[in-house]
Short mmCIF file of C-alpha atoms in Angstrom, two decimals:
data_model
loop_
_atom_site.label_atom_id
_atom_site.label_comp_id
_atom_site.label_asym_id
_atom_site.label_seq_id
_atom_site.Cartn_x
_atom_site.Cartn_y
_atom_site.Cartn_z
CA MET A 263 96.79 83.62 142.41
CA ARG A 264 97.58 85.68 139.28
CA SER A 265 100.86 83.88 138.83
CA LEU A 266 98.92 80.54 139.24
CA ILE A 267 96.57 81.24 136.63
CA LEU A 268 98.79 82.85 134.00
CA SER A 269 100.95 79.91 134.37
CA ALA A 270 97.87 77.31 134.00
CA VAL A 271 96.59 78.97 131.03
CA VAL A 272 99.69 79.63 129.18
CA GLY A 273 101.09 76.19 129.92
CA GLY A 274 97.93 74.30 129.18
CA ALA A 275 94.41 75.70 128.40
CA ALA A 276 93.07 72.10 128.78
CA LEU A 277 92.83 72.74 132.40
CA LEU A 278 89.82 75.18 131.84
CA LEU A 279 87.03 72.55 131.16
CA SER A 280 83.80 73.98 129.71
CA GLY A 281 81.26 74.08 127.01
CA GLY A 282 81.13 70.45 126.11
CA THR A 283 82.51 68.29 128.86
CA ARG A 284 80.59 65.05 129.39
CA VAL A 285 80.27 62.53 132.30
CA ASP A 286 78.77 58.90 131.71
CA VAL A 287 76.73 57.88 134.61
CA ALA A 288 76.45 54.37 133.27
CA ALA A 289 79.82 53.54 131.98
CA ALA A 290 83.19 54.93 130.89
CA ASP A 291 83.11 57.08 127.73
CA THR A 292 84.80 54.76 125.11
CA GLY A 293 85.06 57.28 122.18
CA ALA A 294 86.23 60.54 123.30
CA ALA A 295 87.40 62.54 120.12
CA ALA A 296 90.90 63.78 119.24
CA THR A 297 91.12 67.66 119.34
CA ARG A 298 91.38 69.35 116.14
CA ALA A 299 94.39 71.56 115.40
CA VAL A 300 93.54 75.46 115.22
CA GLY A 301 94.76 77.33 112.28
CA ASP A 302 94.66 76.67 108.49
CA GLU A 303 96.67 73.78 107.48
CA GLY A 304 100.37 74.47 106.02
CA ARG A 305 100.30 78.06 107.43
CA GLU A 306 101.64 79.14 110.64
CA GLN A 307 99.24 81.54 112.42
CA ALA A 308 100.15 84.10 115.28
CA PRO A 309 98.12 83.43 118.33
CA SER A 310 94.61 84.79 117.97
CA ILE A 311 93.54 84.81 121.48
CA PRO A 312 95.09 87.22 124.34
CA ARG A 313 95.49 84.46 126.79
CA LEU A 314 97.20 86.47 129.37
CA GLN A 315 94.48 89.21 129.05
CA VAL A 316 91.77 86.61 129.14
CA ALA A 317 93.29 84.78 132.15
CA GLU A 318 93.23 88.14 134.04
CA ALA A 319 89.67 89.12 132.81
CA ILE A 320 88.48 85.58 134.13
CA ASP A 321 90.56 85.88 137.63
CA ARG A 322 88.94 89.34 138.20
CA ALA A 323 85.32 88.14 137.52
CA MET A 324 85.86 85.05 139.98
CA VAL A 325 86.78 87.62 142.65
CA PHE A 326 83.85 89.61 141.96
CA LEU A 327 81.53 86.75 142.03
CA ALA A 328 83.28 85.12 145.29
CA GLU A 329 82.58 88.38 147.01
CA ARG A 330 78.92 88.22 146.01
CA GLN A 331 78.34 84.60 147.24
CA ALA A 332 75.44 84.79 149.78
CA GLU A 333 75.92 82.92 153.15
CA ASP A 334 73.66 80.07 151.84
CA GLY A 335 76.12 79.41 149.12
CA GLY A 336 74.19 80.87 146.41
CA TRP A 337 73.48 83.94 144.15
CA ALA A 338 70.56 86.21 143.83
CA GLY A 339 68.33 85.99 141.12
CA PRO A 340 64.93 87.45 139.92
CA PHE A 341 62.96 86.19 143.03
CA PRO A 342 63.93 86.37 146.75
CA GLY A 343 66.78 84.23 147.92
CA SER A 344 69.41 82.29 146.12
CA ASP A 345 68.35 81.18 142.58
CA PRO A 346 69.64 77.57 141.83
CA ALA A 347 70.04 78.27 138.02
CA ILE A 348 71.94 81.21 138.46
CA THR A 349 74.11 79.66 141.12
CA ALA A 350 74.69 76.62 139.09
CA LEU A 351 75.82 78.53 136.11
CA VAL A 352 78.28 80.61 138.61
CA ALA A 353 79.66 77.27 140.00
CA ARG A 354 80.36 75.93 136.73
CA GLY A 355 83.00 78.99 136.06
CA PHE A 356 84.58 78.11 139.64
CA ILE A 357 84.53 74.33 138.97
CA CYS A 358 86.30 74.63 135.54
CA HIS A 359 88.95 77.13 136.91
CA PRO A 360 92.31 75.67 137.73
CA ASN A 361 92.50 77.95 141.08
CA TYR A 362 89.22 76.81 142.03
CA GLY A 363 87.89 73.37 141.00
CA SER A 364 85.24 71.12 142.59
CA ARG A 365 86.83 70.86 146.04
CA HIS A 366 87.17 74.54 146.66
CA GLU A 367 85.17 75.79 149.39
CA ILE A 368 83.40 78.44 147.11
CA THR A 369 82.10 75.67 144.74
CA ARG A 370 81.15 73.23 147.69
CA ARG A 371 79.05 75.65 149.20
CA ALA A 372 77.37 76.47 145.81
CA VAL A 373 76.76 72.98 145.05
CA ALA A 374 75.45 72.27 148.24
CA CYS A 375 73.25 75.38 147.75
CA VAL A 376 71.68 74.09 144.66
CA LEU A 377 71.11 70.56 145.91
CA ARG A 378 68.85 71.84 148.65
CA PHE A 379 66.32 72.48 145.87
CA ARG A 380 66.08 68.81 144.68
CA GLN A 381 62.48 67.89 144.63
CA PRO A 382 60.93 64.36 144.91
CA ASP A 383 60.31 64.32 141.30
CA GLY A 384 64.09 64.43 140.38
CA GLY A 385 63.84 67.68 139.30
CA ILE A 386 66.21 70.56 140.85
CA TYR A 387 64.17 73.83 140.85
CA ASN A 388 62.42 76.40 143.10
CA PRO A 389 58.63 74.99 143.24
CA GLN A 390 57.70 78.71 143.65
CA THR A 391 59.09 80.16 140.59
CA GLY A 392 57.76 77.89 137.62
CA TYR A 393 61.12 77.31 136.07
CA ALA A 394 61.54 73.67 136.72
CA ASN A 395 62.91 72.46 133.37
CA TYR A 396 65.20 75.41 132.60
CA THR A 397 66.66 75.18 136.12
CA THR A 398 67.14 71.45 136.35
CA SER A 399 68.71 71.75 132.77
CA ILE A 400 71.56 74.30 133.85
CA VAL A 401 71.98 72.34 137.35
CA LEU A 402 72.51 69.05 135.47
CA THR A 403 75.08 70.56 133.21
CA MET A 404 76.99 71.87 136.16
CA LEU A 405 76.67 68.38 137.74
CA ALA A 406 78.29 66.84 134.82
CA ASP A 407 81.08 69.18 135.17
CA LEU A 408 81.45 68.42 138.74
CA LYS A 409 82.35 64.72 137.97
CA ASP A 410 81.57 63.48 141.46
CA PRO A 411 80.55 59.81 142.03
CA GLN A 412 78.29 60.82 144.79
CA GLN A 413 76.05 62.68 142.58
CA VAL A 414 75.09 59.85 140.16
CA ALA A 415 71.77 59.32 141.55
CA VAL A 416 71.16 63.01 141.37
CA ILE A 417 72.15 62.94 137.95
CA ARG A 418 70.13 60.08 136.59
CA GLY A 419 66.88 61.56 138.70
CA ALA A 420 67.29 64.84 136.68
CA GLN A 421 67.63 63.10 133.54
CA LYS A 422 64.54 61.25 134.21
CA PHE A 423 62.63 64.30 135.39
CA LEU A 424 63.51 66.33 131.97
CA THR A 425 62.75 63.50 129.59
CA ASN A 426 59.57 62.99 131.60
CA GLU A 427 58.77 66.70 131.22
CA GLN A 428 59.35 66.68 127.53
CA TRP A 429 55.89 67.23 125.34
CA THR A 430 55.36 63.48 123.86
CA GLU A 431 52.39 61.29 123.43
CA ASN A 432 49.83 60.53 126.28
CA ARG A 433 50.07 64.48 127.04
CA LYS A 434 47.61 67.20 126.02
CA ASP A 435 48.26 70.73 125.52
CA ASP A 436 46.51 73.47 127.17
CA ASP A 437 43.22 73.44 125.23
CA GLY A 438 43.29 69.55 126.04
CA ARG A 439 44.48 68.22 122.43
CA PRO A 440 46.44 65.15 122.67
CA ILE A 441 50.08 65.28 121.94
CA ASP A 442 51.24 63.39 118.77
CA LYS A 443 53.97 63.51 116.32
CA ASP A 444 51.96 66.17 114.16
CA HIS A 445 51.51 68.67 117.00
CA ALA A 446 53.60 71.59 117.03
CA TRP A 447 54.65 70.85 120.81
CA TYR A 448 55.87 67.44 120.13
CA GLY A 449 59.36 66.96 121.41
CA GLY A 450 59.91 70.49 123.00
CA ALA A 451 60.50 71.39 126.66
CA GLY A 452 58.79 74.50 128.18
CA TYR A 453 59.42 76.07 131.68
CA GLY A 454 57.53 73.39 133.48
CA ARG A 455 54.05 72.81 134.88
CA GLY A 456 52.44 72.11 131.52
CA ARG A 457 53.78 75.39 129.80
CA ARG A 458 54.22 75.29 126.06
CA PRO A 459 57.76 74.46 124.84
CA ASP A 460 60.26 76.80 123.34
CA LEU A 461 63.43 76.45 121.74
CA SER A 462 65.44 78.08 124.68
CA ASN A 463 64.34 75.38 127.00
CA THR A 464 64.65 72.52 124.72
CA HIS A 465 68.30 73.49 123.93
CA MET A 466 69.14 73.87 127.47
CA MET A 467 67.61 70.40 127.81
CA ILE A 468 69.53 68.78 125.23
CA GLU A 469 72.64 70.29 126.46
CA ALA A 470 72.14 68.91 130.02
CA LEU A 471 71.23 65.43 128.50
CA TYR A 472 74.34 65.24 126.32
CA ALA A 473 76.55 66.71 128.92
CA SER A 474 75.47 64.06 131.55
CA GLY A 475 75.91 61.21 129.35
CA LEU A 476 72.62 60.20 128.17
CA PRO A 477 73.30 57.72 125.26
CA ALA A 478 72.98 59.32 121.98
CA ASP A 479 70.09 56.77 120.82
CA ASP A 480 67.95 57.84 123.89
CA PRO A 481 64.62 58.50 122.00
CA ALA A 482 64.72 62.06 124.01
CA PHE A 483 67.10 63.47 121.40
CA GLN A 484 65.12 62.07 118.21
CA ARG A 485 61.75 63.53 119.62
CA ALA A 486 63.58 66.88 120.42
CA LEU A 487 65.10 66.91 116.64
CA VAL A 488 61.35 67.00 115.48
CA PHE A 489 60.67 70.04 117.80
CA ILE A 490 63.87 71.75 116.82
CA ALA A 491 63.07 71.27 113.16
CA ARG A 492 59.99 73.06 113.56
CA CYS A 493 61.88 75.93 114.91
CA GLN A 494 63.73 76.34 111.77
CA MET A 495 62.78 78.97 109.16
CA LEU A 496 63.36 76.30 106.45
CA SER A 497 60.41 74.99 104.57
CA ARG A 498 61.75 71.76 103.00
CA THR A 499 62.30 70.52 106.60
CA ASN A 500 59.60 72.42 108.71
CA ASP A 501 56.28 71.36 108.26
CA GLN A 502 54.48 74.28 110.02
CA PRO A 503 52.37 76.92 108.04
CA PHE A 504 54.64 79.78 108.95
CA ALA A 505 57.85 78.28 107.40
CA ARG A 506 56.10 77.69 103.74
CA GLU A 507 57.81 79.04 100.85
CA GLY A 508 61.39 78.97 101.62
CA GLY A 509 63.02 80.73 104.81
CA ASP A 510 66.29 81.77 105.83
CA GLY A 511 67.68 78.54 107.58
CA GLY A 512 67.70 80.41 110.93
CA PHE A 513 65.49 79.81 113.74
CA ILE A 514 62.79 81.26 115.96
CA TYR A 515 61.77 80.92 119.64
CA SER A 516 58.97 78.32 119.12
CA PRO A 517 56.31 76.90 116.63
CA ALA A 518 53.95 76.66 119.27
CA ASN A 519 50.83 78.99 118.68
CA ASP A 520 51.35 79.31 115.17
CA GLY A 521 55.10 80.06 115.85
CA GLU A 522 56.78 83.10 117.82
CA SER A 523 59.67 84.93 117.54
CA LYS A 524 61.45 87.28 120.16
CA ALA A 525 62.60 89.39 117.05
CA GLY A 526 59.21 89.81 115.94
CA THR A 527 58.53 89.63 112.04
CA ILE A 528 60.25 90.64 108.67
CA GLU A 529 58.61 91.32 105.30
CA VAL A 530 60.46 88.97 102.57
CA ASP A 531 59.35 89.33 99.04
CA GLY A 532 55.90 91.11 99.92
CA ARG A 533 55.26 88.50 102.68
CA VAL A 534 55.47 88.94 106.44
CA ARG A 535 57.25 86.20 108.05
CA LEU A 536 58.56 85.42 111.36
CA ARG A 537 62.13 86.91 112.12
CA SER A 538 65.03 84.51 112.91
CA TYR A 539 67.50 85.79 115.14
CA GLY A 540 71.16 84.78 116.25
CA SER A 541 70.73 83.47 119.97
CA MET A 542 68.10 80.92 118.98
CA THR A 543 69.96 80.03 115.66
CA TYR A 544 73.09 79.07 117.65
CA ALA A 545 70.82 77.11 120.03
CA GLY A 546 69.15 75.32 117.35
CA PHE A 547 72.66 74.50 115.40
CA LYS A 548 74.12 73.44 118.91
CA SER A 549 71.39 71.04 119.65
CA MET A 550 71.42 69.33 116.33
CA LEU A 551 75.22 68.48 116.84
CA TYR A 552 74.83 67.62 120.19
CA ALA A 553 71.87 64.96 118.74
CA ARG A 554 74.18 63.79 116.55
CA VAL A 555 72.72 65.06 113.30
CA ASP A 556 75.15 64.89 110.14
CA ARG A 557 76.85 67.74 109.21
CA GLU A 558 75.90 67.52 105.65
CA ASP A 559 72.30 67.35 106.83
CA PRO A 560 70.39 69.95 105.14
CA ARG A 561 69.12 71.44 108.56
CA VAL A 562 72.64 71.87 109.64
CA ARG A 563 74.03 73.22 106.41
CA ALA A 564 71.26 76.00 106.29
CA ALA A 565 71.86 76.99 109.99
CA TRP A 566 75.58 77.19 109.32
CA GLU A 567 75.00 79.38 106.12
CA TRP A 568 72.82 81.68 108.16
CA ILE A 569 75.75 81.92 110.50
CA GLY A 570 78.07 82.77 108.04
CA ARG A 571 75.83 85.50 106.61
CA HIS A 572 74.96 87.06 109.74
CA TYR A 573 78.54 86.69 111.74
CA THR A 574 78.93 89.40 114.06
CA LEU A 575 80.05 89.85 117.96
CA ASP A 576 78.55 93.29 118.31
CA SER A 577 75.12 92.43 118.42
CA ASN A 578 72.54 89.51 118.87
CA PRO A 579 72.45 88.99 114.87
CA ASN A 580 69.25 89.57 112.89
CA MET A 581 67.37 91.49 115.98
CA PRO A 582 65.53 94.65 115.06
CA GLU A 583 67.57 97.59 114.98
CA SER A 584 66.11 98.84 118.23
CA GLN A 585 66.94 95.47 120.21
CA THR A 586 70.33 94.42 118.75
CA GLN A 587 71.78 94.31 122.33
CA GLU A 588 69.17 92.31 123.93
CA GLY A 589 70.15 88.84 124.91
CA LEU A 590 73.62 89.53 124.13
CA TYR A 591 75.46 87.56 126.67
CA TYR A 592 73.33 84.55 126.38
CA TYR A 593 74.19 84.73 122.77
CA TYR A 594 77.86 84.96 123.31
CA HIS A 595 77.34 81.84 125.60
CA THR A 596 75.50 79.87 123.27
CA PHE A 597 77.74 81.11 120.07
CA ALA A 598 80.91 79.65 122.14
CA LYS A 599 79.30 76.41 122.73
CA ALA A 600 77.86 76.06 119.27
CA LEU A 601 81.00 76.74 117.45
CA LEU A 602 83.02 74.61 119.59
CA ALA A 603 80.94 71.78 118.73
CA TRP A 604 81.03 72.61 115.11
CA GLY A 605 84.86 72.26 115.36
CA GLU A 606 86.04 74.27 113.07
CA PRO A 607 88.34 77.50 113.88
CA LYS A 608 87.05 79.84 111.36
CA VAL A 609 83.61 81.37 110.42
CA THR A 610 83.52 82.68 106.52
CA ASP A 611 81.29 85.51 106.56
CA ALA A 612 78.89 86.97 103.70
CA ALA A 613 81.80 88.78 101.93
CA GLY A 614 83.91 85.74 101.88
CA VAL A 615 86.19 86.92 105.11
CA ALA A 616 87.08 84.26 107.39
CA HIS A 617 87.12 85.21 111.04
CA ASP A 618 88.59 83.46 113.94
CA TRP A 619 85.68 83.16 116.25
CA ARG A 620 87.47 82.54 119.43
CA GLY A 621 89.79 85.53 119.09
CA ASP A 622 86.49 87.87 118.07
CA LEU A 623 84.55 86.51 120.96
CA CYS A 624 87.63 87.24 123.59
CA ALA A 625 88.05 90.82 122.51
CA ALA A 626 84.61 91.44 122.37
CA LEU A 627 84.17 90.36 125.90
CA LEU A 628 87.55 92.04 126.92
CA ARG A 629 86.09 95.17 125.72
CA ARG A 630 82.96 95.02 127.58
CA GLN A 631 84.25 93.97 131.07
CA ARG A 632 83.74 96.46 133.73
CA ALA A 633 86.46 97.94 136.05
CA ASP A 634 85.11 95.82 138.97
CA GLY A 635 85.68 92.46 136.98
CA SER A 636 81.95 91.96 136.15
CA TRP A 637 79.91 92.36 133.22
CA ILE A 638 76.37 93.72 132.77
CA ASN A 639 73.81 94.46 129.82
CA GLU A 640 72.35 97.88 129.74
CA ALA A 641 69.64 96.54 127.38
CA ASP A 642 67.97 94.72 130.33
CA ARG A 643 66.01 91.99 128.93
CA TRP A 644 65.95 88.43 130.02
CA TYR A 645 67.62 89.48 133.13
CA GLU A 646 70.78 90.58 131.64
CA GLY A 647 70.84 93.43 133.92
CA SER A 648 72.00 91.01 136.59
CA PRO A 649 75.92 91.20 136.80
CA ASP A 650 75.79 87.89 138.52
CA LEU A 651 73.97 86.16 135.79
CA VAL A 652 75.69 88.06 132.97
CA THR A 653 79.26 87.63 134.27
CA ALA A 654 78.89 83.92 134.71
CA TYR A 655 77.67 83.98 130.95
CA ALA A 656 80.90 85.71 129.99
CA ILE A 657 83.19 83.43 132.24
CA VAL A 658 81.71 80.22 130.55
CA ALA A 659 81.91 81.75 127.13
CA LEU A 660 85.55 82.66 127.53
CA GLN A 661 86.65 79.32 129.05
CA THR A 662 84.93 77.69 126.09
CA ALA A 663 86.84 80.04 123.66
CA LEU A 664 90.03 78.73 125.27
CA HIS A 665 89.59 75.16 124.07
CA GLU A 666 89.41 73.07 121.07
CA SER A 667 87.82 70.13 122.36
CA PRO A 668 87.14 69.57 126.29
CA PRO A 669 87.84 65.77 127.49
CA GLY A 670 84.68 63.71 126.47
CA HIS A 671 83.37 66.28 123.85
CA VAL A 672 82.76 64.62 120.75
CA PRO A 673 83.05 67.42 117.74
CA ALA A 674 80.63 67.52 114.90
CA THR A 675 83.47 66.38 112.56
CA GLN A 676 83.37 63.50 114.33
CA ALA A 677 79.99 62.59 115.16
CA ARG A 678 77.77 60.06 113.30
#
């Protein structure tokens, strides 16, 4: 097995599809963009990614997860029984692996497990847990990677479910107030069952709709951009009171209920402000790119500049000192997808140093892999104490780092 995966990775990393793959359920994609070359123009660079080591790390992680697959084909989560979201995330790693793929027995059992959670409303979730939007988004992204024509109806149903659950006109918030474009909830997605929206759910929804081929001009993307702009600490484009008087261009968790940041607050020029942080800033940045916002748009530029100022793989950037490791693997997972979408090989930090983000990400993950092939976060927040979830995050991040532009992915440099 090892010789097969090593030859596959060295011979052509494009076999490992992840991070931005699209499948159009209505028609063939007519505009797949050409990949961008890695490296500075006119200067030869040494390989930045230790591909053999990365391949071996992924291989060990796959064996670890395969041994933990339940009899029903799934992987466990925070609730009893197999969790459809974690199972779908794990399945993506197997689907995009050259030694497994969509037809492997492990993958087939995982997909069958997930599809048993399909609901009459088109969503794919456990109705007992209250995470309908989040779970459906992760499952839909997995189904897009699967590229199975037999799942077209399931994909369309999941797309419709997500767009129907988006906070739009003709809905009311928890206090019975009608939702309109001036409402802080407008365009966002929450966990489901009428729960307030947040950027974590919204960026997962945007990725799922993008990956599954929803047309770029669909109103769901434009509605979501209204919500996403309200998550950005940037007064010239954010009309919410908490964002007044400047802002650093980073993102918070939600504009709902006068704004919320999982990083708390910070004092700037004598004023207490909501604190932006890494995982949500990359989530907002990625979502704008998937929604085809121009790379020169002030919202995109402000986020990109924030990313440069706070560049690190040692922590979830700009979290309080006591919380720097919280959400670290969610951050790695989102970091990889966002920078792949941006399409540049380097990120220049506040000191003017250009960083090869792919190499840095791979090195950070290789350092943290455990002897049994898994990853785990000792700062167990947001369920990152689960080796199944965290190992799945790590695999997708590594697979994404090995690619310049998976087939069907449209880099931001090619976007309208």
